[in-house]
Amino acid sequence: MADDPEDFRETHLRDRDFLGSFARIVRDGHTLLVGNRRIVAGVERLTWDLPGGQVEPGELLHEALERELREEIDIVVQGRPRLMFVQEGERTVGATRRHAWRSFFFEVTEFDGEPIATDEVCGLRWVPDEELPDVCDAPYHDSFRRWLREGGLHFTSRWDS
């Protein structure tokens, strides 16, 4: 956790667009979530998110997903993940758009290793699927909650800081 909230805010607000690749890993009616520190409504807090992250220049979506899952939870993806949905959104501060994001969400059913929290995340937990809408409560989770309720392939979102 940052000592100075302003330093944390400045280093965690992007000044460029974001392309992400994320995984829903399901086991026995539970979904794996990772803990991250985020600024939500101007306050730093722990959020529980699907594992994954930014696609680096030159990476394909599945390559980024495989790398992020190795880095965050120390598993190796086997097979080809199934596309669940795409989220496109904007993060604003007041009336000013800071950046746009596009995130691709995949279901990962085959992997080697037992997920563990690495130093990339603040922890991990298996959440019963029926509790996901309550646990995934950050503004950028709106598309995931909607997908859980209705299904669908493309959603738009907005995160006002």
Coordinates of C-alpha atoms in Angstrom, one line a residue, residues 2-113:
A2 CA 1.3 3.4 -0.9
D3 CA 2.2 5.8 2.0
D4 CA 0.9 8.9 0.2
P5 CA -2.6 8.4 -1.4
E6 CA -1.8 11.1 -3.9
D7 CA 1.3 9.2 -5.1
F8 CA -0.8 6.0 -5.3
R9 CA -3.4 7.8 -7.3
E10 CA -1.0 9.3 -9.8
T11 CA 0.8 6.0 -10.3
H12 CA -2.4 4.0 -10.8
L13 CA -4.3 6.3 -13.1
R14 CA -3.3 5.6 -16.7
D15 CA -2.6 8.3 -19.3
R16 CA -3.0 5.8 -22.1
D17 CA -5.6 3.2 -23.2
F18 CA -5.6 -0.3 -21.8
L19 CA -6.0 -3.6 -23.5
G20 CA -6.5 -6.5 -21.1
S21 CA -7.0 -10.3 -21.0
F22 CA -8.6 -11.9 -18.0
A23 CA -9.7 -15.4 -16.9
R24 CA -12.6 -16.9 -15.1
I25 CA -11.3 -20.1 -13.5
V26 CA -14.1 -22.2 -12.1
R27 CA -13.9 -25.2 -9.7
D28 CA -16.8 -26.9 -8.0
G29 CA -19.1 -24.0 -8.3
H30 CA -16.5 -21.5 -7.1
T31 CA -14.6 -18.8 -9.1
L32 CA -11.0 -17.9 -8.4
L33 CA -10.5 -14.2 -7.6
V34 CA -7.3 -12.2 -6.8
G35 CA -6.9 -9.3 -4.5
N36 CA -5.7 -5.9 -5.9
R37 CA -5.3 -2.5 -4.4
R38 CA -7.4 0.1 -6.4
I39 CA -8.6 3.6 -6.1
V40 CA -12.4 3.4 -6.1
A41 CA -14.5 6.5 -5.6
G42 CA -11.4 8.4 -4.5
V43 CA -10.4 5.8 -1.8
E44 CA -7.8 3.2 -1.9
R45 CA -9.2 -0.3 -1.1
L46 CA -8.9 -4.0 -1.8
T47 CA -10.9 -5.3 -4.7
W48 CA -11.4 -8.9 -5.7
D49 CA -10.9 -9.3 -9.4
L50 CA -10.6 -12.0 -12.0
P51 CA -6.9 -12.8 -12.6
G52 CA -5.3 -11.3 -15.7
G53 CA -4.0 -8.0 -16.9
Q54 CA -2.5 -5.9 -19.6
V55 CA -1.6 -7.1 -23.0
E56 CA 2.0 -6.0 -23.7
P57 CA 3.1 -4.7 -27.2
G58 CA 3.5 -7.6 -29.6
E59 CA 1.5 -10.0 -27.5
L60 CA -1.6 -11.9 -28.6
L61 CA -4.5 -12.1 -26.2
H62 CA -3.9 -15.7 -25.3
E63 CA -0.2 -15.1 -24.7
A64 CA -0.9 -12.2 -22.4
L65 CA -3.5 -14.3 -20.5
E66 CA -1.0 -17.2 -20.1
R67 CA 1.8 -14.8 -18.9
E68 CA -0.5 -13.0 -16.4
L69 CA -1.8 -16.2 -14.9
R70 CA 1.8 -17.5 -14.5
E71 CA 2.8 -14.2 -12.9
E72 CA -0.3 -13.7 -10.6
I73 CA -1.3 -17.3 -9.6
D74 CA 1.5 -19.5 -10.8
I75 CA -0.5 -21.8 -13.1
V76 CA 0.2 -22.9 -16.7
V77 CA -2.8 -22.7 -19.1
Q78 CA -3.5 -25.9 -21.1
G79 CA -5.7 -26.0 -24.1
R80 CA -7.4 -22.9 -25.6
P81 CA -9.5 -20.7 -23.3
R82 CA -13.1 -20.0 -24.4
L83 CA -14.1 -16.3 -25.0
M84 CA -16.8 -15.3 -22.6
F85 CA -17.3 -11.6 -23.4
V86 CA -15.6 -8.3 -24.3
Q87 CA -15.8 -5.1 -22.2
E88 CA -15.1 -1.7 -23.5
G89 CA -15.1 1.3 -21.2
E90 CA -13.7 4.6 -20.0
R91 CA -12.2 5.8 -16.8
T92 CA -13.0 9.4 -16.0
V93 CA -12.0 11.9 -13.3
G94 CA -14.8 14.3 -13.0
A95 CA -15.9 15.0 -16.6
T96 CA -12.5 14.2 -18.1
R97 CA -11.7 10.9 -19.7
R98 CA -8.4 9.6 -18.5
H99 CA -8.3 6.5 -20.7
A100 CA -10.4 3.9 -22.5
W101 CA -10.0 0.2 -22.0
R102 CA -10.9 -2.9 -23.8
S103 CA -10.8 -6.2 -21.9
F104 CA -11.3 -9.7 -23.2
F105 CA -12.6 -12.3 -20.7
F106 CA -12.0 -16.0 -21.1
E107 CA -13.0 -19.2 -19.3
V108 CA -10.0 -21.3 -18.4
T109 CA -10.8 -24.9 -17.6
E110 CA -7.5 -26.7 -18.1
F111 CA -4.3 -25.7 -16.4
D112 CA -1.3 -27.2 -14.6
G113 CA -0.5 -26.3 -11.0

